[in-house]
mmCIF file of C-alpha atoms in Angstrom:
data_model
loop_
_atom_site.group_PDB
_atom_site.id
_atom_site.type_symbol
_atom_site.label_atom_id
_atom_site.label_comp_id
_atom_site.label_asym_id
_atom_site.label_seq_id
_atom_site.Cartn_x
_atom_site.Cartn_y
_atom_site.Cartn_z
ATOM 1 C CA MET A 217 79.747 21.868 -30.492
ATOM 2 C CA LEU A 218 81.931 24.858 -29.649
ATOM 3 C CA THR A 219 84.987 22.676 -29.046
ATOM 4 C CA LEU A 220 84.575 21.166 -32.497
ATOM 5 C CA ALA A 221 84.714 24.638 -34.080
ATOM 6 C CA VAL A 222 87.860 25.541 -32.106
ATOM 7 C CA HIS A 223 89.402 22.216 -33.100
ATOM 8 C CA ASP A 224 88.653 22.920 -36.770
ATOM 9 C CA ILE A 225 90.130 26.408 -36.559
ATOM 10 C CA LEU A 226 93.292 25.114 -34.898
ATOM 11 C CA TRP A 227 93.592 22.381 -37.547
ATOM 12 C CA ALA A 228 93.191 24.944 -40.348
ATOM 13 C CA VAL A 229 95.791 27.269 -38.796
ATOM 14 C CA GLY A 230 98.191 24.366 -38.341
ATOM 15 C CA ALA A 231 97.702 23.255 -41.941
ATOM 16 C CA ALA A 232 98.269 26.824 -43.169
ATOM 17 C CA LEU A 233 101.483 27.134 -41.127
ATOM 18 C CA LEU A 234 102.708 23.783 -42.419
ATOM 19 C CA ALA A 235 101.965 24.787 -46.022
ATOM 20 C CA CYS A 236 103.773 28.118 -45.542
ATOM 21 C CA ALA A 237 106.816 26.403 -44.037
ATOM 22 C CA ALA A 238 106.890 23.817 -46.845
ATOM 23 C CA PHE A 239 106.667 26.602 -49.455
ATOM 24 C CA LYS A 240 109.574 28.495 -47.898
ATOM 25 C CA ILE A 241 111.738 25.376 -47.604
ATOM 26 C CA ILE A 242 111.074 24.391 -51.219
ATOM 27 C CA ARG A 243 111.808 27.959 -52.335
ATOM 28 C CA VAL A 244 115.166 27.974 -50.534
ATOM 29 C CA LEU A 245 116.063 24.579 -52.000
ATOM 30 C CA LEU A 246 115.165 25.603 -55.569
ATOM 31 C CA LEU A 247 116.592 29.148 -55.525
ATOM 32 C CA PRO A 248 120.153 28.173 -56.524
ATOM 33 C CA TYR A 249 118.727 26.541 -59.648
ATOM 34 C CA THR A 250 116.191 29.239 -60.559
ATOM 35 C CA SER A 251 118.059 32.425 -59.601
ATOM 36 C CA SER A 252 118.979 34.917 -62.305
ATOM 37 C CA LEU A 253 122.504 34.862 -60.819
ATOM 38 C CA ARG A 254 123.028 31.158 -61.575
ATOM 39 C CA ASP A 255 124.876 31.816 -64.866
ATOM 40 C CA LEU A 256 127.366 34.322 -63.449
ATOM 41 C CA PRO A 257 130.899 33.061 -62.883
ATOM 42 C CA GLY A 258 132.034 32.529 -59.342
ATOM 43 C CA PRO A 259 133.733 30.139 -56.962
ATOM 44 C CA PRO A 260 132.085 26.786 -56.369
ATOM 45 C CA ALA A 261 130.472 26.317 -52.984
ATOM 46 C CA SER A 262 132.678 24.369 -50.614
ATOM 47 C CA SER A 263 129.623 23.097 -48.715
ATOM 48 C CA TRP A 264 125.894 22.780 -49.400
ATOM 49 C CA LEU A 265 125.016 24.086 -45.955
ATOM 50 C CA LEU A 266 127.639 26.833 -45.578
ATOM 51 C CA GLY A 267 128.296 27.746 -49.219
ATOM 52 C CA ASN A 268 131.426 29.936 -49.245
ATOM 53 C CA VAL A 269 130.842 31.347 -45.749
ATOM 54 C CA SER A 270 133.525 29.195 -44.101
ATOM 55 C CA GLU A 271 136.088 30.398 -46.657
ATOM 56 C CA LEU A 272 135.080 34.015 -46.102
ATOM 57 C CA MET A 273 135.315 33.657 -42.320
ATOM 58 C CA ALA A 274 138.809 32.145 -42.586
ATOM 59 C CA ALA A 275 140.087 34.870 -44.942
ATOM 60 C CA GLU A 276 141.697 38.044 -43.688
ATOM 61 C CA ASP A 277 139.853 41.299 -44.451
ATOM 62 C CA PHE A 278 138.792 41.370 -48.104
ATOM 63 C CA ALA A 279 141.728 39.397 -49.522
ATOM 64 C CA LEU A 280 139.496 36.549 -50.690
ATOM 65 C CA HIS A 281 137.061 38.953 -52.350
ATOM 66 C CA PHE A 282 139.926 40.573 -54.273
ATOM 67 C CA GLU A 283 141.263 37.157 -55.271
ATOM 68 C CA TRP A 284 137.843 36.109 -56.550
ATOM 69 C CA LEU A 285 137.342 39.385 -58.424
ATOM 70 C CA GLU A 286 140.712 38.939 -60.097
ATOM 71 C CA LYS A 287 139.867 35.372 -61.088
ATOM 72 C CA TYR A 288 136.162 35.712 -62.044
ATOM 73 C CA GLY A 289 135.924 39.355 -63.170
ATOM 74 C CA PRO A 290 134.257 42.534 -61.854
ATOM 75 C CA THR A 291 130.804 40.949 -61.521
ATOM 76 C CA MET A 292 130.451 37.527 -59.962
ATOM 77 C CA LYS A 293 128.396 35.477 -57.544
ATOM 78 C CA TYR A 294 129.333 33.520 -54.467
ATOM 79 C CA ASN A 295 127.203 31.276 -52.292
ATOM 80 C CA VAL A 296 126.066 31.863 -48.725
ATOM 81 C CA TRP A 297 123.979 29.626 -46.438
ATOM 82 C CA PHE A 298 122.221 26.755 -48.255
ATOM 83 C CA LYS A 299 124.027 27.709 -51.503
ATOM 84 C CA LEU A 300 121.939 30.867 -51.896
ATOM 85 C CA PRO A 301 123.661 33.088 -54.483
ATOM 86 C CA GLU A 302 124.942 36.570 -53.604
ATOM 87 C CA LEU A 303 125.992 39.190 -56.141
ATOM 88 C CA LEU A 304 129.410 40.836 -55.845
ATOM 89 C CA THR A 305 130.241 43.612 -58.298
ATOM 90 C CA ILE A 306 132.680 46.488 -58.556
ATOM 91 C CA ASP A 307 131.403 47.514 -61.997
ATOM 92 C CA ALA A 308 130.182 51.130 -61.773
ATOM 93 C CA ARG A 309 127.562 50.664 -64.515
ATOM 94 C CA ALA A 310 126.117 47.616 -62.755
ATOM 95 C CA ILE A 311 126.030 49.425 -59.420
ATOM 96 C CA ASN A 312 124.245 52.426 -61.000
ATOM 97 C CA HIS A 313 121.726 50.084 -62.612
ATOM 98 C CA VAL A 314 120.934 48.425 -59.300
#
């Protein structure tokens, strides 16, 4: 009888871990579409997995950031891993608000 109780507890813990992992995966997949940053201008992601990370790694210093800021304005978004949006701003009022 004791082994049945341990088996049930392990099954419940496993189910809880699976549900938590599924929730986090779904949240990461939906975040680019539900984020408040989704309407900000910014460069398109070059890859779903890497976002703009490969472009940033290939760029020298902050040259790419300055190019993007010149093209998209003082407040923009770019994508990191799994197309998760990141905010980039040089607007003093926006920085003070945050």
